[in-house]
């Protein structure tokens, strides 16, 4: 039995932060950001809005689009590195906001690969035969952990949420294959150092700005370019596909140059590559489901199409998946 995506949804907060706004905040320029990353604007939450709020908006749309009652949901998996609180989980908050009475759920920390980790996890629950409706939501409120005086990171990230409903396929569509990996040796290159059990929050960790994202951009870039290209071409090869077979490549949106290099290596033409980094920046666990929803909503992906996704992120973590779209 294959697990397949039967509905998609996204939520982007309304507040827009443009490159021109950032020019007034740090020593940067619209030209530098556009040419080095591909980003023009990103969205930010409003005062008081957090990850569970965005995820709940996504969950409500998923229920509506799939004609599913909230009490039919078996499991909610939330991929995030910016939970509202360390505990209770964001999944518990979403369950409560939905008032879904027959499910359980948990948060999953895989950074930018979080959504693909969660999709693989959810698919296994469906394939077990015990669960019929699993919600997978990728959400991140990156603005809550970004230092808006650090030009190395503040230009890159945005807030947002996206999600899918997973169900057993009726026509043998769905997830065909996945490659997932982790290597903690890259840990220090992209990290939120403070506030955990290693460096509990204190006046000192705050003073040292350890509650903000630290990134060694060059190291992450080198890893990402090679890693994403390798896993994307490997998963195509081992399933006897080529870039020509891919109707849409939905990559993690961290840097347009990384996406272009991956697509080139897999011989996927530009018109078959989803790019929305210009509008939303890097929304961490949310980039891929937001992309899926855009492509379904505008008719780019239809039933029967082959969809390739790939991601990399803090950890390091990485993943690629091949999906035959349809119920
Ligand atoms: N505006 C202007 N200059 C900036 C800048 C900004 N926003 N951010 C960094 N710079 C500067 C650097 O300080 C550096 O200056 P220096 O040479 O005087 O030290 C210079 O630009 C070049 O930096 P470099 O790191 O070589 O640029 P780059 O071409 O590698 O681009 C990133 C920087 C961050 C865009 C790129 O490394 C990247 O995308 N890395 C991966 C990030 C990523 O994907 N993270 C998420 C993982 S999920």
Coordinates of C-alpha atoms and ligand atoms in Angstrom, one line a residue:
X1 CA 0.0 0.0 0.0
X2 CA 1.4 3.4 -1.0
X3 CA 1.0 6.7 0.8
X4 CA -0.1 9.5 -1.4
X5 CA -0.8 13.3 -1.0
X6 CA -4.5 13.9 -1.3
X7 CA -4.5 17.7 -0.4
X8 CA -2.1 20.5 -0.2
X9 CA -2.2 23.9 1.6
X10 CA -0.1 26.9 2.5
X11 CA -0.2 30.0 4.7
X12 CA 2.1 33.0 4.3
X13 CA 1.8 35.8 6.8
X14 CA 0.8 39.2 5.4
X15 CA 3.7 41.4 6.5
X16 CA 6.3 41.8 3.6
X17 CA 10.0 42.6 4.3
X18 CA 11.7 43.7 1.1
X19 CA 15.4 43.9 0.2
X20 CA 14.9 47.7 0.2
X21 CA 13.6 47.5 3.8
X22 CA 16.7 45.5 4.7
X23 CA 19.0 48.1 3.1
X24 CA 17.8 50.5 5.9
X25 CA 18.5 47.9 8.6
X26 CA 21.9 46.5 7.8
X27 CA 24.8 47.1 5.4
X28 CA 23.4 45.3 2.3
X29 CA 21.9 46.1 -1.0
X30 CA 19.0 44.8 -3.1
X31 CA 21.5 44.0 -5.8
X32 CA 23.7 41.9 -3.6
X33 CA 20.8 39.9 -2.1
X34 CA 19.1 39.3 -5.5
X35 CA 22.3 38.2 -7.3
X36 CA 23.8 36.1 -4.5
X37 CA 20.5 34.5 -3.3
X38 CA 17.6 35.2 -5.7
X39 CA 15.5 36.7 -2.9
X40 CA 13.5 39.9 -3.3
X41 CA 11.0 39.8 -0.4
X42 CA 10.1 37.5 2.5
X43 CA 7.0 37.4 4.8
X44 CA 7.0 37.9 8.5
X45 CA 4.5 37.1 11.2
X46 CA 2.6 39.8 13.0
X47 CA 3.0 40.6 16.7
X48 CA 1.8 37.6 18.7
X49 CA 1.5 35.2 15.8
X50 CA 3.6 32.0 16.1
X51 CA 4.2 28.7 14.4
X52 CA 1.0 26.9 15.7
X53 CA -1.1 29.8 14.3
X54 CA 0.3 29.4 10.8
X55 CA 0.2 25.6 11.0
X56 CA -3.5 25.7 12.1
X57 CA -4.4 27.8 9.1
X58 CA -2.8 25.2 6.9
X59 CA -4.6 22.4 8.8
X60 CA -8.0 24.0 8.3
X61 CA -7.4 24.4 4.5
X62 CA -6.4 20.7 4.3
X63 CA -9.6 19.6 6.0
X64 CA -11.7 21.8 3.8
X65 CA -10.0 20.8 0.5
X66 CA -10.1 17.0 1.3
X67 CA -13.6 17.2 2.7
X68 CA -12.3 15.6 5.9
X69 CA -13.9 16.0 9.3
X70 CA -11.4 17.1 12.0
X71 CA -12.2 14.0 14.0
X72 CA -11.1 11.7 11.2
X73 CA -7.4 12.8 11.5
X74 CA -5.3 10.1 13.0
X75 CA -2.0 11.8 13.3
X76 CA -0.4 15.3 13.1
X77 CA 3.3 15.6 12.4
X78 CA 4.7 19.1 12.6
X79 CA 8.2 19.7 11.1
X80 CA 9.7 22.8 12.7
X81 CA 12.7 24.2 14.4
X82 CA 10.7 27.1 15.8
X83 CA 8.0 25.5 18.0
X84 CA 5.8 28.0 19.9
X85 CA 7.4 26.4 23.1
X86 CA 9.9 23.5 23.6
X87 CA 6.9 21.8 25.1
X88 CA 4.0 21.3 24.8
X89 CA 4.6 20.5 21.1
X90 CA 3.3 22.6 18.2
X91 CA 1.4 19.5 17.2
X92 CA -0.5 19.6 20.6
X93 CA -1.3 23.2 20.0
X94 CA -2.6 22.6 16.5
X95 CA -4.7 19.6 17.7
X96 CA -6.2 21.9 20.3
X97 CA -6.9 24.8 17.9
X98 CA -8.5 22.4 15.5
X99 CA -10.4 20.6 18.3
X100 CA -9.4 17.3 16.5
X101 CA -10.5 14.6 19.0
X102 CA -9.2 11.3 17.6
X103 CA -5.5 11.9 16.9
X104 CA -2.1 12.0 18.4
X105 CA 0.9 13.9 17.2
X106 CA 4.4 15.2 17.6
X107 CA 7.0 17.7 16.4
X108 CA 9.9 16.6 14.3
X109 CA 13.2 18.6 14.2
X110 CA 15.0 18.2 10.8
X111 CA 15.6 21.9 10.0
X112 CA 15.2 22.5 6.3
X113 CA 14.9 18.8 5.6
X114 CA 12.2 18.5 8.3
X115 CA 9.3 18.3 5.9
X116 CA 10.8 15.4 3.9
X117 CA 11.7 13.6 7.1
X118 CA 8.1 14.1 8.2
X119 CA 6.7 13.0 4.9
X120 CA 8.7 9.8 5.1
X121 CA 7.6 9.2 8.7
X122 CA 4.0 9.8 7.9
X123 CA 4.1 7.6 4.8
X124 CA 5.4 4.7 7.0
X125 CA 2.4 5.1 9.3
X126 CA 0.0 4.9 6.3
X127 CA 1.9 1.9 4.8
X128 CA 1.5 0.1 8.2
X129 CA -2.2 0.0 7.5
X130 CA -3.1 1.3 10.9
X131 CA -3.5 5.0 10.0
X132 CA -5.6 6.4 7.2
X133 CA -5.3 10.2 7.5
X134 CA -2.0 11.8 8.4
X135 CA -1.4 15.6 8.4
X136 CA 2.2 16.6 7.7
X137 CA 2.9 20.3 8.2
X138 CA 6.2 22.2 7.7
X139 CA 6.2 25.5 9.6
X140 CA 8.8 27.9 10.7
X141 CA 8.8 31.4 12.3
X142 CA 12.4 32.1 11.4
X143 CA 12.0 35.8 12.4
X144 CA 11.8 34.6 16.0
X145 CA 15.4 33.4 15.9
X146 CA 17.0 35.8 13.5
X147 CA 19.3 38.7 14.4
X148 CA 18.1 41.6 12.3
X149 CA 21.5 43.3 12.8
X150 CA 23.4 40.4 11.2
X151 CA 23.5 40.8 7.4
X152 CA 24.9 37.2 7.0
X153 CA 21.6 35.7 8.0
X154 CA 18.7 38.2 8.2
X155 CA 18.5 38.6 4.4
X156 CA 18.0 34.9 3.9
X157 CA 15.0 33.7 5.9
X158 CA 11.2 34.3 6.1
X159 CA 8.2 32.9 7.9
X160 CA 5.6 30.5 6.5
X161 CA 3.8 27.2 6.6
X162 CA 2.7 24.5 4.2
X163 CA 1.3 21.1 4.5
X164 CA -0.2 18.0 3.0
X165 CA -2.7 15.3 3.9
X166 CA -1.4 11.8 3.4
X167 CA -3.8 8.9 2.7
X168 CA -3.5 5.4 1.3
X169 CA -3.5 5.6 -2.5
X170 CA -6.4 4.1 -4.5
X171 CA -4.4 3.9 -7.7
X172 CA -0.9 3.0 -6.7
X173 CA 0.2 6.7 -6.9
X174 CA 2.3 8.5 -4.2
X175 CA 5.8 8.2 -2.8
X176 CA 7.9 6.0 -5.0
X177 CA 11.3 6.3 -3.3
X178 CA 13.3 8.4 -0.8
X179 CA 16.9 9.1 0.1
X180 CA 17.4 10.6 3.5
X181 CA 20.6 11.3 5.4
X182 CA 22.2 13.0 8.4
X183 CA 25.7 13.9 9.4
X184 CA 26.2 15.8 12.7
X185 CA 29.8 16.7 11.7
X186 CA 28.3 19.8 10.0
X187 CA 26.6 20.8 13.2
X188 CA 28.6 24.0 14.0
X189 CA 28.1 25.5 10.5
X190 CA 24.4 26.2 11.0
X191 CA 23.2 26.3 14.6
X192 CA 21.0 27.9 17.2
X193 CA 23.5 27.7 20.0
X194 CA 21.6 28.9 23.0
X195 CA 18.5 28.0 24.9
X196 CA 18.9 24.2 24.9
X197 CA 20.2 21.9 27.5
X198 CA 23.8 22.5 26.4
X199 CA 23.6 26.3 26.9
X200 CA 20.4 27.0 28.9
X201 CA 19.2 30.6 28.4
X202 CA 20.9 33.0 30.8
X203 CA 21.9 36.7 30.8
X204 CA 25.2 35.5 29.4
X205 CA 23.8 33.5 26.4
X206 CA 21.5 36.5 25.6
X207 CA 24.5 38.9 25.8
X208 CA 26.4 36.6 23.4
X209 CA 23.4 36.5 21.1
X210 CA 23.3 32.7 21.3
X211 CA 19.5 32.7 20.8
X212 CA 20.0 33.7 17.2
X213 CA 20.9 31.6 14.2
X214 CA 24.6 31.4 13.5
X215 CA 25.6 30.3 10.0
X216 CA 28.9 29.8 8.2
X217 CA 27.4 30.5 4.8
X218 CA 30.3 29.3 2.6
X219 CA 30.6 25.9 4.3
X220 CA 26.8 25.4 4.1
X221 CA 26.7 26.5 0.5
X222 CA 29.5 24.0 -0.6
X223 CA 27.8 21.1 1.2
X224 CA 24.4 22.0 -0.2
X225 CA 25.5 22.4 -3.8
X226 CA 27.1 18.9 -3.9
X227 CA 24.7 17.2 -1.6
X228 CA 21.5 18.3 -3.3
X229 CA 22.8 17.5 -6.7
X230 CA 24.1 14.1 -5.7
X231 CA 20.9 12.8 -4.0
X232 CA 18.7 14.2 -6.7
X233 CA 20.6 12.5 -9.5
X234 CA 21.0 9.3 -7.5
X235 CA 17.3 8.9 -6.8
X236 CA 16.4 9.5 -10.5
X237 CA 19.1 6.9 -11.6
X238 CA 18.1 4.2 -9.2
X239 CA 14.5 4.4 -10.3
X240 CA 15.5 4.5 -14.0
X241 CA 14.3 8.0 -14.7
X242 CA 16.1 11.0 -16.2
X243 CA 15.6 14.7 -15.8
X244 CA 13.2 14.6 -18.9
X245 CA 10.8 12.4 -16.9
X246 CA 10.4 15.0 -14.2
X247 CA 7.3 17.2 -14.6
X248 CA 8.3 19.4 -11.7
X249 CA 11.4 19.6 -9.4
X250 CA 10.4 21.2 -6.1
X251 CA 13.7 21.9 -4.3
X252 CA 14.2 23.5 -0.9
X253 CA 14.4 27.2 -1.4
X254 CA 17.7 28.4 0.3
X255 CA 19.6 29.9 -2.5
X256 CA 18.7 30.1 -6.2
X257 CA 22.3 29.3 -7.2
X258 CA 22.1 26.0 -5.3
X259 CA 18.8 25.2 -7.0
X260 CA 20.2 26.0 -10.5
X261 CA 23.3 23.9 -9.9
X262 CA 21.1 20.9 -8.9
X263 CA 18.7 21.2 -11.8
X264 CA 21.6 21.5 -14.2
X265 CA 23.3 18.3 -12.9
X266 CA 20.0 16.4 -13.3
X267 CA 19.3 17.9 -16.8
X268 CA 16.0 19.4 -15.6
X269 CA 15.1 22.4 -17.7
X270 CA 14.3 25.7 -15.9
X271 CA 10.6 25.6 -16.8
X272 CA 10.3 22.4 -14.8
X273 CA 11.9 23.8 -11.7
X274 CA 9.7 25.5 -9.0
X275 CA 11.2 28.7 -7.8
X276 CA 9.5 30.9 -5.2
X277 CA 12.5 32.0 -3.1
X278 CA 12.1 35.5 -4.7
X279 CA 8.8 36.0 -2.9
X280 CA 9.3 34.1 0.4
X281 CA 13.0 33.6 1.1
X282 CA 14.0 30.5 3.0
X283 CA 11.1 29.4 5.2
X284 CA 13.0 26.3 6.4
X285 CA 10.6 23.3 6.9
X286 CA 7.9 25.1 4.9
X287 CA 9.5 25.7 1.5
X288 CA 8.6 22.3 -0.1
X289 CA 5.0 22.1 1.0
X290 CA 4.4 25.8 0.0
X291 CA 5.9 24.9 -3.4
X292 CA 3.7 21.8 -3.7
X293 CA 0.6 23.9 -3.0
X294 CA 1.5 26.6 -5.5
X295 CA 2.1 24.0 -8.2
X296 CA -1.2 22.2 -7.5
X297 CA -3.2 25.5 -7.2
X298 CA -1.9 26.9 -10.5
X299 CA -2.3 23.5 -12.4
X300 CA 1.5 22.9 -12.9
X301 CA 1.2 19.5 -11.3
X302 CA -1.6 17.1 -12.4
X303 CA -2.4 13.5 -11.6
X304 CA 0.1 11.2 -13.1
X305 CA 3.0 13.6 -13.1
X306 CA 6.4 12.7 -11.7
X307 CA 7.5 15.1 -9.0
X308 CA 11.1 15.3 -7.6
X309 CA 11.8 17.1 -4.3
X310 CA 15.2 17.6 -2.6
X311 CA 16.4 19.4 0.5
X312 CA 19.4 20.0 2.8
X313 CA 19.7 21.7 6.1
X314 CA 21.2 22.1 9.5
X315 CA 22.6 19.0 11.0
X316 CA 23.6 18.5 8.3
X317 CA 20.5 16.8 7.1
X318 CA 19.4 16.0 3.5
X319 CA 16.8 14.2 1.6
X320 CA 15.2 13.6 -1.8
X321 CA 11.9 12.0 -2.8
X322 CA 10.2 10.9 -5.9
X323 CA 6.4 11.1 -6.0
X324 CA 3.9 10.0 -8.6
X325 CA 1.2 12.6 -8.1
X326 CA -2.4 11.5 -7.8
X327 CA -4.9 9.8 -5.4
Ligands
LIG1 N1 24.9 42.0 2.0 C1 26.1 42.3 1.6 N2 27.2 41.6 1.8 C2 27.1 40.5 2.5 C3 25.9 40.1 3.0 C4 24.7 40.8 2.7 N3 23.5 40.5 3.1 N4 26.1 38.9 3.6 C5 27.3 38.6 3.5 N5 28.0 39.6 2.9 C6 29.4 39.7 2.5 C7 30.3 38.8 3.4 O1 30.5 39.4 4.6 C8 31.5 38.7 2.6 O2 32.3 39.8 2.8 P1 33.9 39.7 3.0 O3 34.4 39.1 1.8 O4 34.3 41.1 3.2 O5 34.0 38.8 4.2 C9 31.0 38.8 1.1 O6 29.7 39.3 1.2 C10 31.0 37.5 0.4 O7 30.5 36.5 1.2 P2 30.4 35.0 0.8 O8 30.1 34.1 1.9 O9 31.5 34.6 -0.1 O10 29.1 35.2 -0.2 P3 28.4 34.0 -0.9 O11 28.4 34.3 -2.4 O12 28.8 32.7 -0.4 O13 26.9 34.2 -0.5 C11 25.4 33.3 1.1 C12 26.6 34.2 0.9 C13 25.0 33.2 2.6 C14 24.2 33.8 0.3 C15 25.7 31.9 0.6 O14 26.9 31.5 1.2 C16 24.7 30.8 0.9 O15 23.6 30.9 0.4 N6 25.0 29.9 1.7 C17 24.1 28.8 2.0 C18 23.0 29.3 2.9 C19 21.9 28.4 3.1 O16 21.5 27.7 2.2 N7 21.4 28.3 4.3 C20 20.3 27.6 4.7 C21 20.6 26.1 4.7 S1 19.1 25.3 4.8

